[in-house]
């Protein structure tokens, strides 16, 4: 529920476009620079005659008066209904769009052949054509140029991009396709360092041609592929070389690459401005007892290294960081003095550290805390008390942070005027820390009023948890925001996608510490799904997308439902991008299409790995005389050649895996893997269905064969066939039910001591029916902080189904 509340808040607070009616045109943009002005309408209509009517021009300051006049003139001349205005802030300025209904909106954006080289989401980020955007033909040339620039930076200077559009008049959508021919990636011809002499540039060139550069993907040699990643890594290596020369105030950037189309080669050059030699030293105390860590810690504490420049503010910040570092290590009385000497070609910075005597945090106490017990306050304190194995941790920074945490806790309990003053008393060598707390009066909620909730009863506004702030409760700004978000979430979950909830807190006239809360709800219209449209699929059947998304016509358009539909589509593992939302932004319409957009991932995947292994075949080998199983007496092992079978084997090892996704367009996945080595060979095949025979159950069928001689006493051949059904019972608690049938057979051969294995145990069959109930409420499965993981497993293996034994 909390995740949905957060998603609901983001949905209402971060709409992709500020699309407003004429009367709602924002005044906050007044005077800002307008970068582009567009008319958005039916793409079949020629709008050239309407552009002269627009008084708001690109390149001029934004004027609400001109916007209003332009909208009225357009509506009158073109016979349009009231014109809406969309304003999008961009880096270059404001992009203003006049929406002349019926305006068409973006459908799907496709990049033919380019997705073999780059992810679909990355390409979408390059063209900046977002969902629910109105279709604006004037934006396509800029998107095309952005793609070309992106490809050139990646080394594909021969790439060509041609755009085309497909207009869907029935749905008022426009699908955009960028047909891409990548060509061969360019290679590096020469590398040079501009701005430095040959002696100064030689170490820099060596840095990008060294063995380290080869292993870090920053190798810059003739013939190497040109790519942004290689350039960025090489830039980092050059900066590291300048740092090694103590040229910390140097500047470095790549010049525009010089491309030769005839040879498909690129000349790479870097502009280097070498600064003065900056020497930073610490004296008086060691940063660490580990020699090779000294330089790393110094770079972390002194920001001059990371900022690449030198000024007094950064010098002082380094001084504070050093003090904080030693104080946390127990040297509370540490003194750091700075000696800063600057010359034209050299800068010397010396930090002299007098760390003093090591202290222990002996006691942490609180004074004036009548409302909250000390054990709760202690959890908010970042100062740490000493123990047997540690001196504790204290610094001025930790004291300030602890005081801020305590004040935040008190404010959350209703003490708005709380003041926490930290004090540290040095008793050599112990330090006593005291937090003096002036709680002040407690603010109490006197009444809670909700207005404007015409279609949602008071009891449903904050379901299922209810209001955190009620009459008589301590006032908390955080809880007020949580209640506001919960109201908005419940409206969004019922189809009121434009709901506005304003929360205000006013002081009571009768009580100086009383607070009256008011939540003003503007419901706007309820939006229903007129129909669901499915876009972007090529191999996938629409029936699979429809069943997985679960979007039904003539039902409220609930934001939670749209988010869950996206998640379920991703869970199919056949799409690398999905989007479920309204076809266009919700303004004043009561019905809207739900657009389910997908992009199919690569269907075929081959993974392989080869290596060489050295393994020892051995174990706890019985010796002397042993008792035989089944009451067969004893046997002496001296006559059996067991020891020679214990040996070290060196052999190649290889693994090949093939995965075919989205079989038959139904999301089915087939996989096969083959492992080969000297002692172990294994074949595995799997077949998975997201909807077993059209149900909500997932199925997985697997088959495997394995031959292993890793045990020196025998060789085992194993076969396994399994079929599993799984169903998600609850999304909220992540509860699943699994039903499984498994048949496996194990045969032992080349048994060196035949008497050690009973005849019936040389060929074992197991036929097992089992069921598993799984409930996982952990917040993070790999790093859980709360929640639980519980399983119940039941299984039966009967001889009636071919097993060697009953259990």
PDB file of N, CA and C in Angstrom, residues 246-332:
ATOM      1  N   UNK A 246      51.032  15.569  -9.670  1.00  0.00           N
ATOM      2  CA  UNK A 246      50.616  16.630  -8.750  1.00  0.00           C
ATOM      3  C   UNK A 246      50.082  17.851  -9.493  1.00  0.00           C
ATOM      4  N   UNK A 247      49.561  17.636 -10.708  1.00  0.00           N
ATOM      5  CA  UNK A 247      48.952  18.732 -11.464  1.00  0.00           C
ATOM      6  C   UNK A 247      47.448  18.711 -11.202  1.00  0.00           C
ATOM      7  N   UNK A 248      47.055  19.003  -9.969  1.00  0.00           N
ATOM      8  CA  UNK A 248      45.669  18.836  -9.566  1.00  0.00           C
ATOM      9  C   UNK A 248      44.757  19.925 -10.115  1.00  0.00           C
ATOM     10  N   UNK A 249      45.296  21.058 -10.496  1.00  0.00           N
ATOM     11  CA  UNK A 249      44.482  22.159 -10.999  1.00  0.00           C
ATOM     12  C   UNK A 249      44.474  22.214 -12.518  1.00  0.00           C
ATOM     13  N   UNK A 250      44.766  21.110 -13.186  1.00  0.00           N
ATOM     14  CA  UNK A 250      44.802  21.079 -14.649  1.00  0.00           C
ATOM     15  C   UNK A 250      43.392  20.894 -15.197  1.00  0.00           C
ATOM     16  N   UNK A 251      43.208  21.287 -16.448  1.00  0.00           N
ATOM     17  CA  UNK A 251      41.935  21.086 -17.142  1.00  0.00           C
ATOM     18  C   UNK A 251      42.162  20.175 -18.346  1.00  0.00           C
ATOM     19  N   UNK A 252      41.150  19.369 -18.645  1.00  0.00           N
ATOM     20  CA  UNK A 252      41.271  18.386 -19.723  1.00  0.00           C
ATOM     21  C   UNK A 252      39.915  18.170 -20.353  1.00  0.00           C
ATOM     22  N   UNK A 253      39.872  18.197 -21.676  1.00  0.00           N
ATOM     23  CA  UNK A 253      38.651  17.826 -22.384  1.00  0.00           C
ATOM     24  C   UNK A 253      39.010  17.336 -23.779  1.00  0.00           C
ATOM     25  N   UNK A 254      38.104  16.544 -24.343  1.00  0.00           N
ATOM     26  CA  UNK A 254      38.324  15.991 -25.684  1.00  0.00           C
ATOM     27  C   UNK A 254      37.913  17.012 -26.736  1.00  0.00           C
ATOM     28  N   UNK A 255      38.761  17.206 -27.715  1.00  0.00           N
ATOM     29  CA  UNK A 255      38.401  18.039 -28.857  1.00  0.00           C
ATOM     30  C   UNK A 255      37.414  17.284 -29.750  1.00  0.00           C
ATOM     31  N   UNK A 256      36.653  17.999 -30.556  1.00  0.00           N
ATOM     32  CA  UNK A 256      35.762  17.310 -31.496  1.00  0.00           C
ATOM     33  C   UNK A 256      36.546  16.327 -32.362  1.00  0.00           C
ATOM     34  N   UNK A 257      36.089  15.092 -32.483  1.00  0.00           N
ATOM     35  CA  UNK A 257      36.834  14.095 -33.269  1.00  0.00           C
ATOM     36  C   UNK A 257      36.861  14.470 -34.742  1.00  0.00           C
ATOM     37  N   UNK A 258      37.994  14.224 -35.377  1.00  0.00           N
ATOM     38  CA  UNK A 258      38.161  14.506 -36.798  1.00  0.00           C
ATOM     39  C   UNK A 258      37.978  13.200 -37.563  1.00  0.00           C
ATOM     40  N   UNK A 259      36.831  13.084 -38.232  1.00  0.00           N
ATOM     41  CA  UNK A 259      36.468  11.833 -38.889  1.00  0.00           C
ATOM     42  C   UNK A 259      36.830  11.880 -40.360  1.00  0.00           C
ATOM     43  N   UNK A 260      37.448  10.808 -40.858  1.00  0.00           N
ATOM     44  CA  UNK A 260      37.784  10.657 -42.271  1.00  0.00           C
ATOM     45  C   UNK A 260      36.850   9.608 -42.858  1.00  0.00           C
ATOM     46  N   UNK A 261      35.859  10.050 -43.647  1.00  0.00           N
ATOM     47  CA  UNK A 261      34.862   9.132 -44.188  1.00  0.00           C
ATOM     48  C   UNK A 261      35.477   8.138 -45.165  1.00  0.00           C
ATOM     49  N   UNK A 262      36.572   8.526 -45.828  1.00  0.00           N
ATOM     50  CA  UNK A 262      37.169   7.628 -46.819  1.00  0.00           C
ATOM     51  C   UNK A 262      37.761   6.384 -46.169  1.00  0.00           C
ATOM     52  N   UNK A 263      38.375   6.546 -45.011  1.00  0.00           N
ATOM     53  CA  UNK A 263      39.017   5.418 -44.324  1.00  0.00           C
ATOM     54  C   UNK A 263      38.215   4.927 -43.116  1.00  0.00           C
ATOM     55  N   UNK A 264      37.149   5.646 -42.766  1.00  0.00           N
ATOM     56  CA  UNK A 264      36.359   5.336 -41.566  1.00  0.00           C
ATOM     57  C   UNK A 264      37.254   5.327 -40.334  1.00  0.00           C
ATOM     58  N   UNK A 265      38.115   6.354 -40.258  1.00  0.00           N
ATOM     59  CA  UNK A 265      39.040   6.486 -39.123  1.00  0.00           C
ATOM     60  C   UNK A 265      38.809   7.836 -38.440  1.00  0.00           C
ATOM     61  N   UNK A 266      39.188   7.903 -37.162  1.00  0.00           N
ATOM     62  CA  UNK A 266      38.963   9.100 -36.347  1.00  0.00           C
ATOM     63  C   UNK A 266      40.285   9.547 -35.735  1.00  0.00           C
ATOM     64  N   UNK A 267      40.565  10.821 -35.885  1.00  0.00           N
ATOM     65  CA  UNK A 267      41.704  11.406 -35.187  1.00  0.00           C
ATOM     66  C   UNK A 267      41.221  11.929 -33.835  1.00  0.00           C
ATOM     67  N   UNK A 268      41.837  11.427 -32.779  1.00  0.00           N
ATOM     68  CA  UNK A 268      41.435  11.788 -31.421  1.00  0.00           C
ATOM     69  C   UNK A 268      42.481  12.726 -30.839  1.00  0.00           C
ATOM     70  N   UNK A 269      42.011  13.815 -30.240  1.00  0.00           N
ATOM     71  CA  UNK A 269      42.936  14.750 -29.590  1.00  0.00           C
ATOM     72  C   UNK A 269      42.299  15.271 -28.311  1.00  0.00           C
ATOM     73  N   UNK A 270      43.160  15.539 -27.339  1.00  0.00           N
ATOM     74  CA  UNK A 270      42.733  16.077 -26.057  1.00  0.00           C
ATOM     75  C   UNK A 270      43.389  17.439 -25.845  1.00  0.00           C
ATOM     76  N   UNK A 271      42.594  18.379 -25.389  1.00  0.00           N
ATOM     77  CA  UNK A 271      43.108  19.702 -25.045  1.00  0.00           C
ATOM     78  C   UNK A 271      43.478  19.684 -23.564  1.00  0.00           C
ATOM     79  N   UNK A 272      44.763  19.871 -23.289  1.00  0.00           N
ATOM     80  CA  UNK A 272      45.268  19.792 -21.924  1.00  0.00           C
ATOM     81  C   UNK A 272      45.837  21.157 -21.529  1.00  0.00           C
ATOM     82  N   UNK A 273      45.378  21.653 -20.412  1.00  0.00           N
ATOM     83  CA  UNK A 273      45.933  22.875 -19.834  1.00  0.00           C
ATOM     84  C   UNK A 273      46.543  22.502 -18.493  1.00  0.00           C
ATOM     85  N   UNK A 274      47.862  22.431 -18.469  1.00  0.00           N
ATOM     86  CA  UNK A 274      48.565  21.968 -17.282  1.00  0.00           C
ATOM     87  C   UNK A 274      48.634  23.093 -16.256  1.00  0.00           C
ATOM     88  N   UNK A 275      48.139  22.808 -15.076  1.00  0.00           N
ATOM     89  CA  UNK A 275      48.173  23.790 -14.008  1.00  0.00           C
ATOM     90  C   UNK A 275      49.454  23.697 -13.194  1.00  0.00           C
ATOM     91  N   UNK A 276      49.551  24.474 -12.139  1.00  0.00           N
ATOM     92  CA  UNK A 276      50.748  24.434 -11.294  1.00  0.00           C
ATOM     93  C   UNK A 276      50.836  23.113 -10.535  1.00  0.00           C
ATOM     94  N   UNK A 277      52.011  22.819 -10.072  1.00  0.00           N
ATOM     95  CA  UNK A 277      52.228  21.630  -9.256  1.00  0.00           C
ATOM     96  C   UNK A 277      51.617  21.882  -7.874  1.00  0.00           C
ATOM     97  N   UNK A 278      50.679  21.043  -7.509  1.00  0.00           N
ATOM     98  CA  UNK A 278      49.997  21.173  -6.219  1.00  0.00           C
ATOM     99  C   UNK A 278      50.491  20.051  -5.314  1.00  0.00           C
ATOM    100  N   UNK A 279      51.112  20.433  -4.244  1.00  0.00           N
ATOM    101  CA  UNK A 279      51.627  19.460  -3.283  1.00  0.00           C
ATOM    102  C   UNK A 279      50.792  19.542  -2.018  1.00  0.00           C
ATOM    103  N   UNK A 280      50.175  18.434  -1.676  1.00  0.00           N
ATOM    104  CA  UNK A 280      49.346  18.355  -0.470  1.00  0.00           C
ATOM    105  C   UNK A 280      49.996  17.353   0.469  1.00  0.00           C
ATOM    106  N   UNK A 281      50.265  17.816   1.661  1.00  0.00           N
ATOM    107  CA  UNK A 281      50.913  16.954   2.641  1.00  0.00           C
ATOM    108  C   UNK A 281      50.164  17.014   3.960  1.00  0.00           C
ATOM    109  N   UNK A 282      50.270  15.928   4.690  1.00  0.00           N
ATOM    110  CA  UNK A 282      49.766  15.884   6.060  1.00  0.00           C
ATOM    111  C   UNK A 282      50.944  15.557   6.970  1.00  0.00           C
ATOM    112  N   UNK A 283      51.033  16.221   8.090  1.00  0.00           N
ATOM    113  CA  UNK A 283      52.142  16.020   9.017  1.00  0.00           C
ATOM    114  C   UNK A 283      51.597  15.960  10.437  1.00  0.00           C
ATOM    115  N   UNK A 284      52.376  15.319  11.308  1.00  0.00           N
ATOM    116  CA  UNK A 284      52.025  15.280  12.713  1.00  0.00           C
ATOM    117  C   UNK A 284      51.285  14.043  13.148  1.00  0.00           C
ATOM    118  N   UNK A 285      50.502  13.434  12.247  1.00  0.00           N
ATOM    119  CA  UNK A 285      49.747  12.221  12.580  1.00  0.00           C
ATOM    120  C   UNK A 285      49.482  11.449  11.309  1.00  0.00           C
ATOM    121  N   UNK A 286      49.536  10.142  11.404  1.00  0.00           N
ATOM    122  CA  UNK A 286      49.272   9.284  10.259  1.00  0.00           C
ATOM    123  C   UNK A 286      47.769   9.109  10.070  1.00  0.00           C
ATOM    124  N   UNK A 287      47.362   9.152   8.811  1.00  0.00           N
ATOM    125  CA  UNK A 287      45.954   8.909   8.529  1.00  0.00           C
ATOM    126  C   UNK A 287      45.586   7.458   8.770  1.00  0.00           C
ATOM    127  N   UNK A 288      46.504   6.543   8.529  1.00  0.00           N
ATOM    128  CA  UNK A 288      46.252   5.124   8.725  1.00  0.00           C
ATOM    129  C   UNK A 288      47.587   4.424   8.889  1.00  0.00           C
ATOM    130  N   UNK A 289      47.528   3.257   9.531  1.00  0.00           N
ATOM    131  CA  UNK A 289      48.739   2.460   9.703  1.00  0.00           C
ATOM    132  C   UNK A 289      49.041   1.622   8.480  1.00  0.00           C
ATOM    133  N   UNK A 290      48.119   1.538   7.548  1.00  0.00           N
ATOM    134  CA  UNK A 290      48.294   0.755   6.322  1.00  0.00           C
ATOM    135  C   UNK A 290      48.895   1.674   5.263  1.00  0.00           C
ATOM    136  N   UNK A 291      50.106   1.430   4.803  1.00  0.00           N
ATOM    137  CA  UNK A 291      50.788   2.387   3.904  1.00  0.00           C
ATOM    138  C   UNK A 291      50.020   2.671   2.619  1.00  0.00           C
ATOM    139  N   UNK A 292      49.549   1.635   1.948  1.00  0.00           N
ATOM    140  CA  UNK A 292      48.946   1.860   0.631  1.00  0.00           C
ATOM    141  C   UNK A 292      47.561   2.510   0.722  1.00  0.00           C
ATOM    142  N   UNK A 293      46.983   2.592   1.935  1.00  0.00           N
ATOM    143  CA  UNK A 293      45.680   3.227   2.101  1.00  0.00           C
ATOM    144  C   UNK A 293      45.786   4.721   2.390  1.00  0.00           C
ATOM    145  N   UNK A 294      46.992   5.196   2.692  1.00  0.00           N
ATOM    146  CA  UNK A 294      47.161   6.587   3.086  1.00  0.00           C
ATOM    147  C   UNK A 294      46.715   7.543   1.978  1.00  0.00           C
ATOM    148  N   UNK A 295      47.203   7.305   0.769  1.00  0.00           N
ATOM    149  CA  UNK A 295      46.844   8.186  -0.341  1.00  0.00           C
ATOM    150  C   UNK A 295      45.367   8.140  -0.664  1.00  0.00           C
ATOM    151  N   UNK A 296      44.754   6.967  -0.575  1.00  0.00           N
ATOM    152  CA  UNK A 296      43.325   6.850  -0.889  1.00  0.00           C
ATOM    153  C   UNK A 296      42.484   7.625   0.115  1.00  0.00           C
ATOM    154  N   UNK A 297      42.805   7.513   1.407  1.00  0.00           N
ATOM    155  CA  UNK A 297      42.047   8.229   2.430  1.00  0.00           C
ATOM    156  C   UNK A 297      42.222   9.733   2.275  1.00  0.00           C
ATOM    157  N   UNK A 298      43.447  10.162   1.957  1.00  0.00           N
ATOM    158  CA  UNK A 298      43.700  11.588   1.775  1.00  0.00           C
ATOM    159  C   UNK A 298      42.873  12.138   0.613  1.00  0.00           C
ATOM    160  N   UNK A 299      42.751  11.382  -0.445  1.00  0.00           N
ATOM    161  CA  UNK A 299      41.946  11.837  -1.590  1.00  0.00           C
ATOM    162  C   UNK A 299      40.468  11.901  -1.248  1.00  0.00           C
ATOM    163  N   UNK A 300      40.006  11.016  -0.364  1.00  0.00           N
ATOM    164  CA  UNK A 300      38.606  11.046   0.036  1.00  0.00           C
ATOM    165  C   UNK A 300      38.296  12.233   0.934  1.00  0.00           C
ATOM    166  N   UNK A 301      39.254  12.637   1.762  1.00  0.00           N
ATOM    167  CA  UNK A 301      39.007  13.698   2.741  1.00  0.00           C
ATOM    168  C   UNK A 301      39.232  15.094   2.183  1.00  0.00           C
ATOM    169  N   UNK A 302      40.155  15.233   1.253  1.00  0.00           N
ATOM    170  CA  UNK A 302      40.513  16.565   0.743  1.00  0.00           C
ATOM    171  C   UNK A 302      39.879  16.736  -0.636  1.00  0.00           C
ATOM    172  N   UNK A 303      38.880  17.618  -0.767  1.00  0.00           N
ATOM    173  CA  UNK A 303      38.100  17.707  -2.015  1.00  0.00           C
ATOM    174  C   UNK A 303      38.859  18.281  -3.190  1.00  0.00           C
ATOM    175  N   UNK A 304      40.057  18.813  -2.990  1.00  0.00           N
ATOM    176  CA  UNK A 304      40.825  19.360  -4.115  1.00  0.00           C
ATOM    177  C   UNK A 304      41.090  18.281  -5.152  1.00  0.00           C
ATOM    178  N   UNK A 305      41.286  17.056  -4.689  1.00  0.00           N
ATOM    179  CA  UNK A 305      41.567  15.953  -5.612  1.00  0.00           C
ATOM    180  C   UNK A 305      40.383  15.704  -6.554  1.00  0.00           C
ATOM    181  N   UNK A 306      39.180  15.715  -6.013  1.00  0.00           N
ATOM    182  CA  UNK A 306      38.003  15.405  -6.837  1.00  0.00           C
ATOM    183  C   UNK A 306      37.514  16.600  -7.644  1.00  0.00           C
ATOM    184  N   UNK A 307      37.703  17.828  -7.115  1.00  0.00           N
ATOM    185  CA  UNK A 307      37.193  19.005  -7.811  1.00  0.00           C
ATOM    186  C   UNK A 307      38.113  19.455  -8.940  1.00  0.00           C
ATOM    187  N   UNK A 308      39.393  19.116  -8.875  1.00  0.00           N
ATOM    188  CA  UNK A 308      40.317  19.517  -9.929  1.00  0.00           C
ATOM    189  C   UNK A 308      40.623  20.995  -9.947  1.00  0.00           C
ATOM    190  N   UNK A 309      40.501  21.652  -8.828  1.00  0.00           N
ATOM    191  CA  UNK A 309      40.837  23.067  -8.723  1.00  0.00           C
ATOM    192  C   UNK A 309      41.256  23.345  -7.286  1.00  0.00           C
ATOM    193  N   UNK A 310      41.846  24.525  -7.078  1.00  0.00           N
ATOM    194  CA  UNK A 310      42.338  24.886  -5.748  1.00  0.00           C
ATOM    195  C   UNK A 310      41.798  26.255  -5.387  1.00  0.00           C
ATOM    196  N   UNK A 311      41.128  26.346  -4.238  1.00  0.00           N
ATOM    197  CA  UNK A 311      40.740  27.635  -3.688  1.00  0.00           C
ATOM    198  C   UNK A 311      40.652  27.502  -2.174  1.00  0.00           C
ATOM    199  N   UNK A 312      40.518  28.638  -1.503  1.00  0.00           N
ATOM    200  CA  UNK A 312      40.557  28.647  -0.043  1.00  0.00           C
ATOM    201  C   UNK A 312      39.386  27.864   0.558  1.00  0.00           C
ATOM    202  N   UNK A 313      38.237  27.915  -0.095  1.00  0.00           N
ATOM    203  CA  UNK A 313      37.071  27.202   0.437  1.00  0.00           C
ATOM    204  C   UNK A 313      37.310  25.690   0.464  1.00  0.00           C
ATOM    205  N   UNK A 314      37.910  25.147  -0.608  1.00  0.00           N
ATOM    206  CA  UNK A 314      38.198  23.722  -0.641  1.00  0.00           C
ATOM    207  C   UNK A 314      39.285  23.351   0.363  1.00  0.00           C
ATOM    208  N   UNK A 315      40.245  24.250   0.557  1.00  0.00           N
ATOM    209  CA  UNK A 315      41.287  24.007   1.562  1.00  0.00           C
ATOM    210  C   UNK A 315      40.662  23.910   2.949  1.00  0.00           C
ATOM    211  N   UNK A 316      39.743  24.831   3.252  1.00  0.00           N
ATOM    212  CA  UNK A 316      39.081  24.816   4.563  1.00  0.00           C
ATOM    213  C   UNK A 316      38.193  23.588   4.725  1.00  0.00           C
ATOM    214  N   UNK A 317      37.540  23.181   3.652  1.00  0.00           N
ATOM    215  CA  UNK A 317      36.710  21.981   3.729  1.00  0.00           C
ATOM    216  C   UNK A 317      37.563  20.749   4.031  1.00  0.00           C
ATOM    217  N   UNK A 318      38.741  20.671   3.429  1.00  0.00           N
ATOM    218  CA  UNK A 318      39.647  19.579   3.739  1.00  0.00           C
ATOM    219  C   UNK A 318      40.075  19.597   5.193  1.00  0.00           C
ATOM    220  N   UNK A 319      40.278  20.801   5.740  1.00  0.00           N
ATOM    221  CA  UNK A 319      40.643  20.932   7.153  1.00  0.00           C
ATOM    222  C   UNK A 319      39.513  20.384   8.039  1.00  0.00           C
ATOM    223  N   UNK A 320      38.281  20.729   7.724  1.00  0.00           N
ATOM    224  CA  UNK A 320      37.148  20.236   8.517  1.00  0.00           C
ATOM    225  C   UNK A 320      37.000  18.728   8.390  1.00  0.00           C
ATOM    226  N   UNK A 321      37.194  18.188   7.189  1.00  0.00           N
ATOM    227  CA  UNK A 321      37.076  16.748   6.997  1.00  0.00           C
ATOM    228  C   UNK A 321      38.141  15.982   7.780  1.00  0.00           C
ATOM    229  N   UNK A 322      39.343  16.514   7.824  1.00  0.00           N
ATOM    230  CA  UNK A 322      40.411  15.865   8.595  1.00  0.00           C
ATOM    231  C   UNK A 322      40.081  15.879  10.089  1.00  0.00           C
ATOM    232  N   UNK A 323      39.581  17.006  10.585  1.00  0.00           N
ATOM    233  CA  UNK A 323      39.194  17.077  12.000  1.00  0.00           C
ATOM    234  C   UNK A 323      38.105  16.063  12.304  1.00  0.00           C
ATOM    235  N   UNK A 324      37.100  16.009  11.443  1.00  0.00           N
ATOM    236  CA  UNK A 324      36.008  15.061  11.655  1.00  0.00           C
ATOM    237  C   UNK A 324      36.502  13.614  11.604  1.00  0.00           C
ATOM    238  N   UNK A 325      37.438  13.324  10.703  1.00  0.00           N
ATOM    239  CA  UNK A 325      37.977  11.967  10.550  1.00  0.00           C
ATOM    240  C   UNK A 325      38.679  11.513  11.828  1.00  0.00           C
ATOM    241  N   UNK A 326      39.514  12.382  12.404  1.00  0.00           N
ATOM    242  CA  UNK A 326      40.241  11.995  13.616  1.00  0.00           C
ATOM    243  C   UNK A 326      39.339  11.993  14.839  1.00  0.00           C
ATOM    244  N   UNK A 327      38.359  12.870  14.884  1.00  0.00           N
ATOM    245  CA  UNK A 327      37.442  12.856  16.007  1.00  0.00           C
ATOM    246  C   UNK A 327      36.632  11.559  16.046  1.00  0.00           C
ATOM    247  N   UNK A 328      36.238  11.076  14.889  1.00  0.00           N
ATOM    248  CA  UNK A 328      35.514   9.810  14.847  1.00  0.00           C
ATOM    249  C   UNK A 328      36.382   8.644  15.311  1.00  0.00           C
ATOM    250  N   UNK A 329      37.683   8.773  15.161  1.00  0.00           N
ATOM    251  CA  UNK A 329      38.595   7.724  15.616  1.00  0.00           C
ATOM    252  C   UNK A 329      38.925   7.853  17.100  1.00  0.00           C
ATOM    253  N   UNK A 330      38.333   8.851  17.778  1.00  0.00           N
ATOM    254  CA  UNK A 330      38.514   8.982  19.216  1.00  0.00           C
ATOM    255  C   UNK A 330      39.373  10.149  19.646  1.00  0.00           C
ATOM    256  N   UNK A 331      39.957  10.882  18.713  1.00  0.00           N
ATOM    257  CA  UNK A 331      40.841  12.013  19.069  1.00  0.00           C
ATOM    258  C   UNK A 331      40.000  13.292  19.083  1.00  0.00           C
ATOM    259  N   UNK A 332      39.282  13.457  20.189  1.00  0.00           N
ATOM    260  CA  UNK A 332      38.314  14.547  20.253  1.00  0.00           C
ATOM    261  C   UNK A 332      38.991  15.916  20.277  1.00  0.00           C
TER     262      UNK A 332
END
